[in-house]
């Protein structure tokens, strides 16, 4: 983030980044230390998906309550919303470095509290603390890196933070897989995140404050000392001059629109250009969440179990694929976003997302219709006292099968000869699982065995590939370019809050949706919402590729009208009306 938005990097910038950082390791140390915040952000996003499987094993009340599961996942997001707001204030009051260190303390405490939690309520407290840390770090780390990096390689250095986020998600799945057989499973999964937070705290202790913040607070000598470590001697004075002009311009803007947040918000909504920028910025941020991406990131192993893979370790291993594809997609995006444009990538991405969601809904629907039935004799073989009560009331109904058994909060013990043949409908307890598995059967609690379950996993991978290069990164780039300079901070802040709030809404309702609408119905609803968001992107979001900030402002002032792929950035910059 620079001047209120993230910076993009091209191939040349990455080459230059390698050259400069190899000559001056101090720069890489600084970026790596701050970038751990991105790693923590990504790790926490991914780790809960695997940990939740084992939390349900240890706490029966969590296993029986969809709301408690959603609460454990989403309270971190709620904490992040508050953390982002507090982080914005703390950045200005105590500086970027100290804000990152406060975030580390919160993250460390939250991780330890979760690891030793005796009851679910304590896990939720730990998740809130971790969320506060995530929210503060997610906006502060890129800002610190951008302000403490040489201008030539700033985009590449900030982009590494984005890579560390997806890298953290991938690492979380590896850690989850590594601890599946360890005593305490989920406690290790959640607790191990305290280690990188501690490392970052110690590293930040030895690093300086952002030179921009120091200069703004009139610590001019200290700011110059840091710049001397970052730039060659002949470039330091020029950077000081540039810093002076930037800070003076910022102060002048504050005088014109007011320093307090209320004045900035009022000015943003009364300014036609900013308002239109917000239509675009908020639309893409809400769309990023409402396509359902965090149902996959937060509940990926659970979705894999819905597809008929009962084993937790298998579900985690298959989920690792989706996380890896997300990281690959981020790299692809960095390579093509400046060539093909943000709007075009998002529209293509949305078509792919909608297609995958519709086909996923069809696959889950077919899997449900083709689910194995219940064998009365096989069920009675385990004893009447462990037979599902709902099955005893409905066994004479022809449509009663595995799907209905699981809906009744019972479990399905597969046929020992063929998993897709009729099996037993039993009460859902740990003892019953052990008895079922002792007969070399598979115990299903989330989804029924299916011959087409592998298609669901394949489609989840295609969904990620469709999402990551377009809707995964382009919304953040659009928000860094769409607002006039004087409102870039407040505009980006409004859009970020919209993103986090949408994230909270999706993560807090997904499991309830799967129970109310079925898994197929939930994915179909996301497809319908995605179509609405695609129309909104087409109507409200202009192409900003290759445009100067002044040209984007003129485009919005001239009343942007949508076209398909007809408008070239150069034409927009010359003031020609979009088709």
PDB file of C-alpha atoms in Angstrom, residues 67-195:
ATOM      1  CA  UNK A  67     -23.988 -22.298  14.602  1.00  0.00           C
ATOM      2  CA  UNK A  68     -21.070 -22.992  16.981  1.00  0.00           C
ATOM      3  CA  UNK A  69     -18.952 -24.205  14.057  1.00  0.00           C
ATOM      4  CA  UNK A  70     -19.759 -21.060  12.078  1.00  0.00           C
ATOM      5  CA  UNK A  71     -19.055 -18.929  15.148  1.00  0.00           C
ATOM      6  CA  UNK A  72     -15.604 -20.475  15.675  1.00  0.00           C
ATOM      7  CA  UNK A  73     -14.742 -19.754  12.033  1.00  0.00           C
ATOM      8  CA  UNK A  74     -16.272 -16.295  11.676  1.00  0.00           C
ATOM      9  CA  UNK A  75     -15.345 -14.624  14.994  1.00  0.00           C
ATOM     10  CA  UNK A  76     -11.826 -14.225  13.606  1.00  0.00           C
ATOM     11  CA  UNK A  77     -13.300 -12.273  10.678  1.00  0.00           C
ATOM     12  CA  UNK A  78     -15.351 -10.137  13.074  1.00  0.00           C
ATOM     13  CA  UNK A  79     -12.184  -9.417  15.054  1.00  0.00           C
ATOM     14  CA  UNK A  80     -10.363  -8.529  11.831  1.00  0.00           C
ATOM     15  CA  UNK A  81     -12.978  -5.882  10.963  1.00  0.00           C
ATOM     16  CA  UNK A  82     -12.354  -4.199  14.326  1.00  0.00           C
ATOM     17  CA  UNK A  83      -8.595  -4.771  14.004  1.00  0.00           C
ATOM     18  CA  UNK A  84      -8.478  -3.086  10.592  1.00  0.00           C
ATOM     19  CA  UNK A  85     -10.291  -0.032  11.975  1.00  0.00           C
ATOM     20  CA  UNK A  86      -8.068   0.129  15.076  1.00  0.00           C
ATOM     21  CA  UNK A  87      -5.005  -0.509  12.910  1.00  0.00           C
ATOM     22  CA  UNK A  88      -5.734   2.527  10.735  1.00  0.00           C
ATOM     23  CA  UNK A  89      -5.830   4.726  13.833  1.00  0.00           C
ATOM     24  CA  UNK A  90      -2.782   3.078  15.419  1.00  0.00           C
ATOM     25  CA  UNK A  91      -0.741   3.465  12.230  1.00  0.00           C
ATOM     26  CA  UNK A  92      -1.010   7.220  12.494  1.00  0.00           C
ATOM     27  CA  UNK A  93      -0.754   7.473  16.278  1.00  0.00           C
ATOM     28  CA  UNK A  94       2.068   5.082  17.231  1.00  0.00           C
ATOM     29  CA  UNK A  95       3.582   4.229  13.848  1.00  0.00           C
ATOM     30  CA  UNK A  96       3.640   1.237  11.530  1.00  0.00           C
ATOM     31  CA  UNK A  97       6.360  -0.712  13.363  1.00  0.00           C
ATOM     32  CA  UNK A  98       4.706  -0.598  16.781  1.00  0.00           C
ATOM     33  CA  UNK A  99       1.314  -1.431  15.263  1.00  0.00           C
ATOM     34  CA  UNK A 100       2.769  -4.613  13.717  1.00  0.00           C
ATOM     35  CA  UNK A 101       4.304  -5.516  17.090  1.00  0.00           C
ATOM     36  CA  UNK A 102       0.947  -5.018  18.858  1.00  0.00           C
ATOM     37  CA  UNK A 103      -0.647  -7.262  16.203  1.00  0.00           C
ATOM     38  CA  UNK A 104       2.010  -9.912  16.934  1.00  0.00           C
ATOM     39  CA  UNK A 105       1.241  -9.826  20.662  1.00  0.00           C
ATOM     40  CA  UNK A 106      -2.490 -10.257  19.969  1.00  0.00           C
ATOM     41  CA  UNK A 107      -1.832 -13.080  17.510  1.00  0.00           C
ATOM     42  CA  UNK A 108       0.542 -14.843  19.911  1.00  0.00           C
ATOM     43  CA  UNK A 109      -1.863 -14.583  22.858  1.00  0.00           C
ATOM     44  CA  UNK A 110      -4.793 -15.728  20.718  1.00  0.00           C
ATOM     45  CA  UNK A 111      -2.836 -18.747  19.437  1.00  0.00           C
ATOM     46  CA  UNK A 112      -1.824 -19.845  22.957  1.00  0.00           C
ATOM     47  CA  UNK A 113      -5.362 -19.355  24.310  1.00  0.00           C
ATOM     48  CA  UNK A 114      -6.801 -21.498  21.495  1.00  0.00           C
ATOM     49  CA  UNK A 115      -4.165 -24.206  22.002  1.00  0.00           C
ATOM     50  CA  UNK A 116      -5.016 -24.636  25.700  1.00  0.00           C
ATOM     51  CA  UNK A 117      -8.775 -23.980  25.428  1.00  0.00           C
ATOM     52  CA  UNK A 118     -10.745 -26.291  27.768  1.00  0.00           C
ATOM     53  CA  UNK A 119     -14.130 -25.345  26.243  1.00  0.00           C
ATOM     54  CA  UNK A 120     -15.358 -23.947  22.877  1.00  0.00           C
ATOM     55  CA  UNK A 121     -16.040 -20.512  24.385  1.00  0.00           C
ATOM     56  CA  UNK A 122     -12.313 -20.084  25.088  1.00  0.00           C
ATOM     57  CA  UNK A 123     -11.487 -21.034  21.492  1.00  0.00           C
ATOM     58  CA  UNK A 124     -13.827 -18.241  20.369  1.00  0.00           C
ATOM     59  CA  UNK A 125     -12.030 -15.742  22.662  1.00  0.00           C
ATOM     60  CA  UNK A 126      -8.721 -16.799  21.117  1.00  0.00           C
ATOM     61  CA  UNK A 127     -10.176 -16.464  17.605  1.00  0.00           C
ATOM     62  CA  UNK A 128     -11.283 -12.899  18.348  1.00  0.00           C
ATOM     63  CA  UNK A 129      -7.776 -11.959  19.554  1.00  0.00           C
ATOM     64  CA  UNK A 130      -6.195 -13.569  16.483  1.00  0.00           C
ATOM     65  CA  UNK A 131      -8.713 -11.698  14.311  1.00  0.00           C
ATOM     66  CA  UNK A 132      -7.731  -8.375  15.876  1.00  0.00           C
ATOM     67  CA  UNK A 133      -4.101  -9.168  15.068  1.00  0.00           C
ATOM     68  CA  UNK A 134      -4.931 -10.271  11.511  1.00  0.00           C
ATOM     69  CA  UNK A 135      -6.935  -7.091  10.859  1.00  0.00           C
ATOM     70  CA  UNK A 136      -4.147  -4.835  12.114  1.00  0.00           C
ATOM     71  CA  UNK A 137      -1.398  -6.732  10.274  1.00  0.00           C
ATOM     72  CA  UNK A 138      -3.311  -7.084   6.993  1.00  0.00           C
ATOM     73  CA  UNK A 139      -3.353  -3.336   6.424  1.00  0.00           C
ATOM     74  CA  UNK A 140      -0.142  -2.352   8.230  1.00  0.00           C
ATOM     75  CA  UNK A 141       2.393  -4.829   6.791  1.00  0.00           C
ATOM     76  CA  UNK A 142       1.945  -3.744   3.127  1.00  0.00           C
ATOM     77  CA  UNK A 143       2.023  -0.108   4.213  1.00  0.00           C
ATOM     78  CA  UNK A 144       5.263  -0.551   6.162  1.00  0.00           C
ATOM     79  CA  UNK A 145       6.921  -2.486   3.326  1.00  0.00           C
ATOM     80  CA  UNK A 146       5.929   0.089   0.708  1.00  0.00           C
ATOM     81  CA  UNK A 147       7.098   3.054   2.774  1.00  0.00           C
ATOM     82  CA  UNK A 148      10.410   1.434   3.709  1.00  0.00           C
ATOM     83  CA  UNK A 149      11.286   0.064   0.247  1.00  0.00           C
ATOM     84  CA  UNK A 150      13.188   1.843  -2.551  1.00  0.00           C
ATOM     85  CA  UNK A 151      10.765   3.301  -5.102  1.00  0.00           C
ATOM     86  CA  UNK A 152      12.232   1.249  -7.977  1.00  0.00           C
ATOM     87  CA  UNK A 153      11.241  -2.067  -6.404  1.00  0.00           C
ATOM     88  CA  UNK A 154       8.322  -1.011  -4.231  1.00  0.00           C
ATOM     89  CA  UNK A 155       5.722  -2.892  -6.271  1.00  0.00           C
ATOM     90  CA  UNK A 156       7.717  -6.121  -6.228  1.00  0.00           C
ATOM     91  CA  UNK A 157       8.351  -5.867  -2.480  1.00  0.00           C
ATOM     92  CA  UNK A 158       4.653  -5.299  -1.710  1.00  0.00           C
ATOM     93  CA  UNK A 159       3.683  -8.122  -4.067  1.00  0.00           C
ATOM     94  CA  UNK A 160       5.771 -10.505  -1.959  1.00  0.00           C
ATOM     95  CA  UNK A 161       3.345  -9.795   0.891  1.00  0.00           C
ATOM     96  CA  UNK A 162       0.494 -11.040  -1.293  1.00  0.00           C
ATOM     97  CA  UNK A 163       2.497 -14.144  -2.175  1.00  0.00           C
ATOM     98  CA  UNK A 164       3.166 -14.781   1.512  1.00  0.00           C
ATOM     99  CA  UNK A 165      -0.605 -14.661   2.194  1.00  0.00           C
ATOM    100  CA  UNK A 166      -1.295 -17.467  -0.291  1.00  0.00           C
ATOM    101  CA  UNK A 167       1.907 -19.168   0.899  1.00  0.00           C
ATOM    102  CA  UNK A 168       0.577 -19.012   4.462  1.00  0.00           C
ATOM    103  CA  UNK A 169      -2.662 -20.661   3.351  1.00  0.00           C
ATOM    104  CA  UNK A 170      -0.721 -23.461   1.663  1.00  0.00           C
ATOM    105  CA  UNK A 171       1.504 -23.861   4.745  1.00  0.00           C
ATOM    106  CA  UNK A 172      -1.559 -24.137   6.982  1.00  0.00           C
ATOM    107  CA  UNK A 173      -2.821 -27.143   5.015  1.00  0.00           C
ATOM    108  CA  UNK A 174       0.608 -28.783   5.243  1.00  0.00           C
ATOM    109  CA  UNK A 175       0.675 -28.188   9.013  1.00  0.00           C
ATOM    110  CA  UNK A 176      -2.868 -29.542   9.323  1.00  0.00           C
ATOM    111  CA  UNK A 177      -1.852 -32.672   7.447  1.00  0.00           C
ATOM    112  CA  UNK A 178       1.312 -33.076   9.559  1.00  0.00           C
ATOM    113  CA  UNK A 179      -0.617 -33.034  12.855  1.00  0.00           C
ATOM    114  CA  UNK A 180      -3.506 -35.333  11.894  1.00  0.00           C
ATOM    115  CA  UNK A 181      -2.046 -38.198  13.933  1.00  0.00           C
ATOM    116  CA  UNK A 182      -0.434 -36.146  16.709  1.00  0.00           C
ATOM    117  CA  UNK A 183      -2.004 -36.071  20.196  1.00  0.00           C
ATOM    118  CA  UNK A 184      -3.952 -32.837  20.499  1.00  0.00           C
ATOM    119  CA  UNK A 185      -4.256 -32.418  16.678  1.00  0.00           C
ATOM    120  CA  UNK A 186      -6.186 -29.112  16.451  1.00  0.00           C
ATOM    121  CA  UNK A 187      -4.373 -27.626  19.464  1.00  0.00           C
ATOM    122  CA  UNK A 188      -1.063 -27.945  17.601  1.00  0.00           C
ATOM    123  CA  UNK A 189      -2.623 -26.667  14.378  1.00  0.00           C
ATOM    124  CA  UNK A 190      -3.870 -23.479  16.035  1.00  0.00           C
ATOM    125  CA  UNK A 191      -1.059 -23.045  18.570  1.00  0.00           C
ATOM    126  CA  UNK A 192       1.879 -23.310  16.162  1.00  0.00           C
ATOM    127  CA  UNK A 193       0.871 -19.945  14.617  1.00  0.00           C
ATOM    128  CA  UNK A 194       2.237 -18.264  17.744  1.00  0.00           C
ATOM    129  CA  UNK A 195       5.809 -19.108  16.642  1.00  0.00           C
TER     130      UNK A 195
END
